[in-house]
Amino acid sequence: MNAVDLGVPFVRRTVDSSERPDTPYLVDRFGRVATDLRVSLIDKCNLRCTYCMPAEGLPWLKRDEMLDTDEMNRLIRIAVEELGVTTVRFTGGEPLLRQDLVDVIAATSSLPSRPTTSLTTNGINLGGFAEKLVKAGLNRVNVSLDTLDGAVFKELTRRDRMQDVLDGLAAAKTMKLEPVKVNAVLMRGINDHEAPELLRYCIERGYQLRFIEQMPLDAQHGWERSAMITADEILEMLGQEFTLTPDVAERGSAPAERWLVDGGPATVGVIASVTRPFCAACDRTRLTADGQLRSCLFSTTETDLRGPMREGATDAELIRLWQGEMWAKAAGHGMDSGEFAQPSRPMSAIGG
């Protein structure tokens, strides 16, 4: 076991790039290669989830601070055609709030080295967008749904929109944006009793459920590890009503550990970013809506691409900046070490 396995961070100072291999790909110092690009299209959201942001929302990015359509398409093209990215996931905030979303997806899907594309959404507007997304070339969706109780949904999100999410899921299934994945965060004393019910609901409708440990990415910086529902607790809750056996399929770089439910073929996943870090297999690189590169969800540093691009940087210059950001990637997020510091940006600004 090494530092990467343990998620131990390395303090990011000046990193010597002289030992970087002569390759265009997004390699780092620990043998990982980033092929999965997470693109945050917008920081705004139409929910106010209690574990993400305050009721009044946040100071959103101004329009001129965000990458425009051409800038976004240019950087995605560079990632796919020049840097070896093979999958692109569009996130937010809530990506369906971005007016040019369909155009960006269509441009990405039209690239010669066409990547696999997906979208992470809260599902509220998905019902009205599903057909457009398919026509633009989107492959699949992840939808956030933490509860099946309308009152609890309203308490958690501060909006009475649960039926819209359920309708969005159904539309995604009808339009074959599959696998349709459902992401759920359990909160102690609020919705933790719903784990079995959520799993039954998803199995009956052909969705793939993944529980996610609550992470320290809230805008309020109020996250407490002691309040978090752990992967072990989630599995214990599910085990009271289902027989779970480890899925022997190769996990690869997937963040979710998967279990067969009652012998399969249905599965359930648990993303245990906090208690079972999977940093050693990470293959992600991240681009924010305002053109900042991040090598990790929990990075405390970023590399600016927007500024150089607007000052006339060539593709080659942007490529070098991107390669440098990933070469300097830390070994892991280090939540179990005394050096861990929560990022200043919340999840809504970083992208999931």
Tab-separated table of N, CA and C in Angstrom, residues 127-256:
chain	number	residue	atom	x	y	z
A	127	GLY	N	-37.473	16.216	-17.813
A	127	GLY	CA	-38.599	15.744	-18.609
A	127	GLY	C	-38.754	16.520	-19.909
A	128	GLY	N	-38.537	17.820	-19.862
A	128	GLY	CA	-38.676	18.646	-21.055
A	128	GLY	C	-37.454	18.666	-21.944
A	129	PHE	N	-36.333	18.111	-21.456
A	129	PHE	CA	-35.078	18.162	-22.205
A	129	PHE	C	-34.631	16.807	-22.748
A	130	ALA	N	-35.200	15.727	-22.261
A	130	ALA	CA	-34.662	14.397	-22.573
A	130	ALA	C	-34.542	14.151	-24.073
A	131	GLU	N	-35.585	14.479	-24.829
A	131	GLU	CA	-35.547	14.230	-26.268
A	131	GLU	C	-34.480	15.087	-26.949
A	132	LYS	N	-34.361	16.345	-26.547
A	132	LYS	CA	-33.350	17.227	-27.120
A	132	LYS	C	-31.944	16.724	-26.818
A	133	LEU	N	-31.753	16.207	-25.617
A	133	LEU	CA	-30.438	15.699	-25.232
A	133	LEU	C	-30.045	14.493	-26.071
A	134	VAL	N	-30.999	13.620	-26.310
A	134	VAL	CA	-30.728	12.443	-27.142
A	134	VAL	C	-30.361	12.867	-28.561
A	135	LYS	N	-31.120	13.802	-29.118
A	135	LYS	CA	-30.835	14.269	-30.479
A	135	LYS	C	-29.474	14.943	-30.581
A	136	ALA	N	-29.039	15.553	-29.468
A	136	ALA	CA	-27.722	16.206	-29.457
A	136	ALA	C	-26.587	15.198	-29.332
A	137	GLY	N	-26.916	13.958	-28.967
A	137	GLY	CA	-25.895	12.915	-28.896
A	137	GLY	C	-25.522	12.472	-27.499
A	138	LEU	N	-26.251	12.952	-26.474
A	138	LEU	CA	-25.936	12.527	-25.108
A	138	LEU	C	-26.184	11.037	-24.952
A	139	ASN	N	-25.296	10.364	-24.212
A	139	ASN	CA	-25.421	8.921	-24.019
A	139	ASN	C	-26.257	8.530	-22.803
A	140	ARG	N	-26.040	9.205	-21.659
A	140	ARG	CA	-26.773	8.781	-20.458
A	140	ARG	C	-26.829	9.919	-19.444
A	141	VAL	N	-27.590	9.669	-18.351
A	141	VAL	CA	-27.749	10.680	-17.310
A	141	VAL	C	-27.562	10.082	-15.917
A	142	ASN	N	-27.141	10.938	-14.985
A	142	ASN	CA	-27.160	10.678	-13.544
A	142	ASN	C	-28.130	11.683	-12.937
A	143	VAL	N	-29.061	11.218	-12.133
A	143	VAL	CA	-30.060	12.092	-11.537
A	143	VAL	C	-29.982	11.998	-10.019
A	144	SER	N	-29.964	13.135	-9.363
A	144	SER	CA	-29.913	13.167	-7.902
A	144	SER	C	-31.326	13.009	-7.338
A	145	LEU	N	-31.488	12.056	-6.417
A	145	LEU	CA	-32.769	11.833	-5.744
A	145	LEU	C	-32.474	11.212	-4.383
A	146	ASP	N	-32.673	11.988	-3.338
A	146	ASP	CA	-32.305	11.555	-1.992
A	146	ASP	C	-33.458	10.958	-1.201
A	147	THR	N	-34.676	11.114	-1.696
A	147	THR	CA	-35.839	10.669	-0.933
A	147	THR	C	-37.016	10.429	-1.858
A	148	LEU	N	-37.956	9.599	-1.399
A	148	LEU	CA	-39.211	9.378	-2.108
A	148	LEU	C	-40.383	9.959	-1.326
A	149	ASP	N	-40.089	10.685	-0.290
A	149	ASP	CA	-41.089	11.333	0.547
A	149	ASP	C	-41.145	12.815	0.171
A	150	GLY	N	-42.308	13.261	-0.323
A	150	GLY	CA	-42.422	14.639	-0.790
A	150	GLY	C	-42.091	15.667	0.271
A	151	ALA	N	-42.494	15.396	1.509
A	151	ALA	CA	-42.219	16.343	2.595
A	151	ALA	C	-40.733	16.408	2.899
A	152	VAL	N	-40.076	15.260	2.870
A	152	VAL	CA	-38.632	15.223	3.120
A	152	VAL	C	-37.892	15.899	1.968
A	153	PHE	N	-38.339	15.655	0.733
A	153	PHE	CA	-37.721	16.302	-0.427
A	153	PHE	C	-37.777	17.819	-0.259
A	154	LYS	N	-38.938	18.325	0.130
A	154	LYS	CA	-39.096	19.768	0.318
A	154	LYS	C	-38.198	20.278	1.437
A	155	GLU	N	-38.039	19.479	2.500
A	155	GLU	CA	-37.164	19.884	3.602
A	155	GLU	C	-35.706	19.917	3.167
A	156	LEU	N	-35.287	18.900	2.425
A	156	LEU	CA	-33.889	18.796	2.013
A	156	LEU	C	-33.516	19.817	0.948
A	157	THR	N	-34.405	20.051	-0.008
A	157	THR	CA	-34.075	20.882	-1.168
A	157	THR	C	-34.641	22.292	-1.079
A	158	ARG	N	-35.531	22.501	-0.126
A	158	ARG	CA	-36.248	23.777	0.046
A	158	ARG	C	-37.097	24.117	-1.184
A	159	ARG	N	-37.486	23.096	-1.931
A	159	ARG	CA	-38.355	23.258	-3.093
A	159	ARG	C	-39.318	22.066	-3.149
A	160	ASP	N	-40.556	22.299	-3.587
A	160	ASP	CA	-41.565	21.242	-3.675
A	160	ASP	C	-41.614	20.727	-5.109
A	161	ARG	N	-40.574	20.000	-5.529
A	161	ARG	CA	-40.433	19.608	-6.937
A	161	ARG	C	-40.139	18.125	-7.125
A	162	MET	N	-40.456	17.294	-6.165
A	162	MET	CA	-40.078	15.887	-6.281
A	162	MET	C	-40.725	15.214	-7.484
A	163	GLN	N	-41.979	15.506	-7.770
A	163	GLN	CA	-42.649	14.853	-8.896
A	163	GLN	C	-41.963	15.182	-10.208
A	164	ASP	N	-41.438	16.402	-10.322
A	164	ASP	CA	-40.700	16.764	-11.541
A	164	ASP	C	-39.466	15.886	-11.719
A	165	VAL	N	-38.804	15.561	-10.621
A	165	VAL	CA	-37.626	14.690	-10.686
A	165	VAL	C	-38.027	13.284	-11.111
A	166	LEU	N	-39.099	12.763	-10.523
A	166	LEU	CA	-39.573	11.421	-10.885
A	166	LEU	C	-39.986	11.374	-12.354
A	167	ASP	N	-40.635	12.439	-12.832
A	167	ASP	CA	-41.019	12.498	-14.244
A	167	ASP	C	-39.785	12.584	-15.139
A	168	GLY	N	-38.764	13.299	-14.681
A	168	GLY	CA	-37.531	13.389	-15.452
A	168	GLY	C	-36.834	12.051	-15.582
A	169	LEU	N	-36.809	11.302	-14.499
A	169	LEU	CA	-36.235	9.959	-14.546
A	169	LEU	C	-36.976	9.077	-15.546
A	170	ALA	N	-38.302	9.128	-15.495
A	170	ALA	CA	-39.101	8.315	-16.410
A	170	ALA	C	-38.844	8.714	-17.860
A	171	ALA	N	-38.710	10.016	-18.116
A	171	ALA	CA	-38.433	10.484	-19.477
A	171	ALA	C	-37.073	10.005	-19.961
A	172	ALA	N	-36.081	10.021	-19.076
A	172	ALA	CA	-34.748	9.545	-19.447
A	172	ALA	C	-34.777	8.070	-19.809
A	173	LYS	N	-35.549	7.302	-19.062
A	173	LYS	CA	-35.677	5.867	-19.348
A	173	LYS	C	-36.365	5.653	-20.688
A	174	THR	N	-37.432	6.403	-20.932
A	174	THR	CA	-38.165	6.283	-22.194
A	174	THR	C	-37.283	6.624	-23.384
A	175	MET	N	-36.426	7.639	-23.215
A	175	MET	CA	-35.552	8.064	-24.301
A	175	MET	C	-34.254	7.277	-24.360
A	176	LYS	N	-34.149	6.265	-23.499
A	176	LYS	CA	-33.005	5.342	-23.496
A	176	LYS	C	-31.672	6.041	-23.220
A	177	LEU	N	-31.693	7.011	-22.295
A	177	LEU	CA	-30.449	7.623	-21.808
A	177	LEU	C	-29.894	6.711	-20.730
A	178	GLU	N	-29.469	5.531	-21.151
A	178	GLU	CA	-29.153	4.476	-20.196
A	178	GLU	C	-27.667	4.122	-20.165
A	179	PRO	N	-27.218	3.562	-19.007
A	179	PRO	CA	-28.028	3.320	-17.821
A	179	PRO	C	-28.436	4.617	-17.131
A	180	VAL	N	-29.690	4.688	-16.699
A	180	VAL	CA	-30.160	5.824	-15.911
A	180	VAL	C	-29.688	5.584	-14.472
A	181	LYS	N	-28.798	6.451	-14.000
A	181	LYS	CA	-28.246	6.274	-12.662
A	181	LYS	C	-28.869	7.282	-11.702
A	182	VAL	N	-29.168	6.821	-10.505
A	182	VAL	CA	-29.729	7.670	-9.457
A	182	VAL	C	-28.692	7.821	-8.354
A	183	ASN	N	-28.385	9.055	-7.998
A	183	ASN	CA	-27.435	9.344	-6.921
A	183	ASN	C	-28.202	9.772	-5.680
A	184	ALA	N	-27.926	9.157	-4.543
A	184	ALA	CA	-28.620	9.484	-3.306
A	184	ALA	C	-27.627	9.721	-2.178
A	185	VAL	N	-27.855	10.794	-1.419
A	185	VAL	CA	-27.072	11.090	-0.217
A	185	VAL	C	-27.993	10.900	0.981
A	186	LEU	N	-27.572	10.079	1.933
A	186	LEU	CA	-28.366	9.843	3.125
A	186	LEU	C	-27.919	10.775	4.241
A	187	MET	N	-28.892	11.378	4.898
A	187	MET	CA	-28.634	12.315	5.993
A	187	MET	C	-29.172	11.709	7.283
A	188	ARG	N	-28.340	11.715	8.302
A	188	ARG	CA	-28.711	11.071	9.567
A	188	ARG	C	-29.959	11.737	10.167
A	189	GLY	N	-30.953	10.901	10.470
A	189	GLY	CA	-32.161	11.377	11.100
A	189	GLY	C	-33.137	12.074	10.167
A	190	ILE	N	-32.809	12.121	8.873
A	190	ILE	CA	-33.684	12.802	7.907
A	190	ILE	C	-34.223	11.812	6.872
A	191	ASN	N	-33.320	11.163	6.155
A	191	ASN	CA	-33.760	10.221	5.126
A	191	ASN	C	-33.027	8.890	5.176
A	192	ASP	N	-32.221	8.669	6.226
A	192	ASP	CA	-31.418	7.449	6.274
A	192	ASP	C	-32.266	6.190	6.342
A	193	HIS	N	-33.509	6.288	6.839
A	193	HIS	CA	-34.384	5.126	6.926
A	193	HIS	C	-34.919	4.704	5.553
A	194	GLU	N	-34.689	5.530	4.523
A	194	GLU	CA	-35.261	5.261	3.210
A	194	GLU	C	-34.370	4.429	2.290
A	195	ALA	N	-33.206	4.021	2.753
A	195	ALA	CA	-32.277	3.314	1.871
A	195	ALA	C	-32.912	2.109	1.180
A	196	PRO	N	-33.560	1.187	1.891
A	196	PRO	CA	-34.174	0.045	1.203
A	196	PRO	C	-35.271	0.448	0.227
A	197	GLU	N	-36.078	1.437	0.606
A	197	GLU	CA	-37.171	1.879	-0.260
A	197	GLU	C	-36.632	2.476	-1.558
A	198	LEU	N	-35.575	3.272	-1.460
A	198	LEU	CA	-34.960	3.836	-2.661
A	198	LEU	C	-34.445	2.736	-3.580
A	199	LEU	N	-33.840	1.718	-2.996
A	199	LEU	CA	-33.306	0.633	-3.808
A	199	LEU	C	-34.434	-0.135	-4.502
A	200	ARG	N	-35.509	-0.445	-3.780
A	200	ARG	CA	-36.633	-1.134	-4.405
A	200	ARG	C	-37.212	-0.307	-5.550
A	201	TYR	N	-37.373	0.984	-5.332
A	201	TYR	CA	-37.932	1.869	-6.353
A	201	TYR	C	-37.087	1.814	-7.627
A	202	CYS	N	-35.791	1.898	-7.468
A	202	CYS	CA	-34.902	1.910	-8.632
A	202	CYS	C	-34.874	0.566	-9.345
A	203	ILE	N	-34.847	-0.505	-8.596
A	203	ILE	CA	-34.824	-1.832	-9.218
A	203	ILE	C	-36.093	-2.059	-10.034
A	204	GLU	N	-37.241	-1.676	-9.478
A	204	GLU	CA	-38.518	-1.884	-10.161
A	204	GLU	C	-38.595	-1.115	-11.473
A	205	ARG	N	-37.883	-0.013	-11.585
A	205	ARG	CA	-37.963	0.829	-12.780
A	205	ARG	C	-36.731	0.735	-13.672
A	206	GLY	N	-35.804	-0.109	-13.315
A	206	GLY	CA	-34.629	-0.312	-14.152
A	206	GLY	C	-33.586	0.773	-14.045
A	207	TYR	N	-33.571	1.501	-12.915
A	207	TYR	CA	-32.538	2.501	-12.678
A	207	TYR	C	-31.400	1.878	-11.867
A	208	GLN	N	-30.218	2.454	-11.966
A	208	GLN	CA	-29.078	1.997	-11.178
A	208	GLN	C	-28.847	2.979	-10.030
A	209	LEU	N	-29.013	2.509	-8.799
A	209	LEU	CA	-28.890	3.376	-7.627
A	209	LEU	C	-27.472	3.360	-7.085
A	210	ARG	N	-26.996	4.542	-6.727
A	210	ARG	CA	-25.678	4.675	-6.103
A	210	ARG	C	-25.810	5.619	-4.909
A	211	PHE	N	-25.470	5.118	-3.752
A	211	PHE	CA	-25.444	5.957	-2.552
A	211	PHE	C	-24.071	6.625	-2.470
A	212	ILE	N	-24.063	7.898	-2.075
A	212	ILE	CA	-22.825	8.669	-1.998
A	212	ILE	C	-22.644	9.185	-0.581
A	213	GLU	N	-21.498	8.904	0.008
A	213	GLU	CA	-21.200	9.488	1.312
A	213	GLU	C	-21.173	11.008	1.193
A	214	GLN	N	-21.788	11.678	2.152
A	214	GLN	CA	-21.782	13.138	2.141
A	214	GLN	C	-20.347	13.643	2.273
A	215	MET	N	-19.968	14.565	1.393
A	215	MET	CA	-18.588	15.036	1.347
A	215	MET	C	-18.473	16.482	1.847
A	216	PRO	N	-17.300	16.881	2.302
A	216	PRO	CA	-17.091	18.253	2.790
A	216	PRO	C	-16.935	19.246	1.649
A	217	LEU	N	-18.054	19.499	0.956
A	217	LEU	CA	-18.046	20.428	-0.167
A	217	LEU	C	-19.222	21.397	-0.090
A	218	ASP	N	-19.773	21.565	1.110
A	218	ASP	CA	-20.888	22.490	1.291
A	218	ASP	C	-20.386	23.925	1.394
A	219	ALA	N	-21.192	24.855	0.913
A	219	ALA	CA	-20.792	26.264	0.939
A	219	ALA	C	-20.673	26.799	2.355
A	220	GLN	N	-21.446	26.219	3.282
A	220	GLN	CA	-21.447	26.699	4.661
A	220	GLN	C	-20.270	26.185	5.479
A	221	HIS	N	-19.540	25.190	4.929
A	221	HIS	CA	-18.446	24.525	5.644
A	221	HIS	C	-18.942	23.987	6.997
A	222	GLY	N	-20.138	23.394	6.959
A	222	GLY	CA	-20.706	22.841	8.182
A	222	GLY	C	-20.626	21.336	8.267
A	223	TRP	N	-19.946	20.709	7.298
A	223	TRP	CA	-19.836	19.250	7.267
A	223	TRP	C	-19.114	18.733	8.502
A	224	GLU	N	-19.667	17.669	9.084
A	224	GLU	CA	-19.025	17.005	10.208
A	224	GLU	C	-18.979	15.509	9.930
A	225	ARG	N	-17.795	14.955	10.041
A	225	ARG	CA	-17.656	13.533	9.725
A	225	ARG	C	-18.533	12.668	10.620
A	226	SER	N	-18.692	13.053	11.874
A	226	SER	CA	-19.473	12.247	12.808
A	226	SER	C	-20.943	12.164	12.404
A	227	ALA	N	-21.422	13.143	11.637
A	227	ALA	CA	-22.823	13.164	11.222
A	227	ALA	C	-23.047	12.413	9.908
A	228	MET	N	-21.974	12.078	9.215
A	228	MET	CA	-22.065	11.439	7.906
A	228	MET	C	-22.494	9.980	8.026
A	229	ILE	N	-23.383	9.543	7.145
A	229	ILE	CA	-23.739	8.123	7.042
A	229	ILE	C	-22.652	7.445	6.222
A	230	THR	N	-21.965	6.485	6.817
A	230	THR	CA	-20.826	5.839	6.158
A	230	THR	C	-21.263	4.709	5.242
A	231	ALA	N	-20.345	4.281	4.402
A	231	ALA	CA	-20.611	3.147	3.516
A	231	ALA	C	-20.990	1.905	4.308
A	232	ASP	N	-20.289	1.657	5.406
A	232	ASP	CA	-20.616	0.482	6.217
A	232	ASP	C	-22.046	0.551	6.746
A	233	GLU	N	-22.464	1.742	7.158
A	233	GLU	CA	-23.829	1.896	7.654
A	233	GLU	C	-24.848	1.686	6.536
A	234	ILE	N	-24.560	2.202	5.366
A	234	ILE	CA	-25.459	2.031	4.226
A	234	ILE	C	-25.641	0.555	3.905
A	235	LEU	N	-24.537	-0.174	3.866
A	235	LEU	CA	-24.607	-1.605	3.554
A	235	LEU	C	-25.353	-2.373	4.645
A	236	GLU	N	-25.176	-1.963	5.878
A	236	GLU	CA	-25.896	-2.621	6.971
A	236	GLU	C	-27.405	-2.385	6.839
A	237	MET	N	-27.796	-1.153	6.500
A	237	MET	CA	-29.223	-0.848	6.314
A	237	MET	C	-29.822	-1.697	5.190
A	238	LEU	N	-29.125	-1.758	4.074
A	238	LEU	CA	-29.622	-2.525	2.936
A	238	LEU	C	-29.642	-4.013	3.233
A	239	GLY	N	-28.640	-4.464	3.992
A	239	GLY	CA	-28.530	-5.878	4.312
A	239	GLY	C	-29.654	-6.405	5.170
A	240	GLN	N	-30.413	-5.533	5.790
A	240	GLN	CA	-31.549	-5.965	6.593
A	240	GLN	C	-32.715	-6.433	5.734
A	241	GLU	N	-32.727	-6.015	4.456
A	241	GLU	CA	-33.835	-6.392	3.580
A	241	GLU	C	-33.397	-7.063	2.281
A	242	PHE	N	-32.103	-6.980	1.972
A	242	PHE	CA	-31.601	-7.576	0.739
A	242	PHE	C	-30.344	-8.383	1.028
A	243	THR	N	-30.080	-9.348	0.157
A	243	THR	CA	-28.814	-10.070	0.221
A	243	THR	C	-27.852	-9.423	-0.768
A	244	LEU	N	-26.755	-8.908	-0.249
A	244	LEU	CA	-25.782	-8.220	-1.085
A	244	LEU	C	-24.511	-9.044	-1.206
A	245	THR	N	-24.050	-9.233	-2.422
A	245	THR	CA	-22.783	-9.920	-2.663
A	245	THR	C	-21.926	-9.052	-3.578
A	246	PRO	N	-20.624	-9.002	-3.335
A	246	PRO	CA	-19.760	-8.143	-4.152
A	246	PRO	C	-19.859	-8.496	-5.632
A	247	ASP	N	-19.944	-7.492	-6.459
A	247	ASP	CA	-19.947	-7.671	-7.906
A	247	ASP	C	-18.513	-7.970	-8.343
A	248	VAL	N	-18.330	-9.090	-9.017
A	248	VAL	CA	-16.971	-9.493	-9.404
A	248	VAL	C	-16.503	-8.782	-10.673
A	249	ALA	N	-17.381	-8.024	-11.309
A	249	ALA	CA	-16.981	-7.287	-12.511
A	249	ALA	C	-15.875	-6.297	-12.169
A	250	GLU	N	-14.957	-6.121	-13.085
A	250	GLU	CA	-13.829	-5.227	-12.871
A	250	GLU	C	-14.323	-3.815	-12.591
A	251	ARG	N	-13.862	-3.238	-11.491
A	251	ARG	CA	-14.294	-1.887	-11.123
A	251	ARG	C	-13.556	-0.823	-11.914
A	252	GLY	N	-12.291	-1.049	-12.195
A	252	GLY	CA	-11.507	-0.063	-12.915
A	252	GLY	C	-11.415	1.242	-12.157
A	253	SER	N	-11.692	2.344	-12.848
A	253	SER	CA	-11.616	3.664	-12.220
A	253	SER	C	-12.975	4.147	-11.718
A	254	ALA	N	-13.988	3.292	-11.790
A	254	ALA	CA	-15.320	3.700	-11.349
A	254	ALA	C	-15.303	4.034	-9.862
A	255	PRO	N	-15.934	5.139	-9.456
A	255	PRO	CA	-15.929	5.522	-8.043
A	255	PRO	C	-16.802	4.640	-7.165
A	256	ALA	N	-17.757	3.946	-7.748
A	256	ALA	CA	-18.702	3.159	-6.948
A	256	ALA	C	-18.254	1.714	-6.794
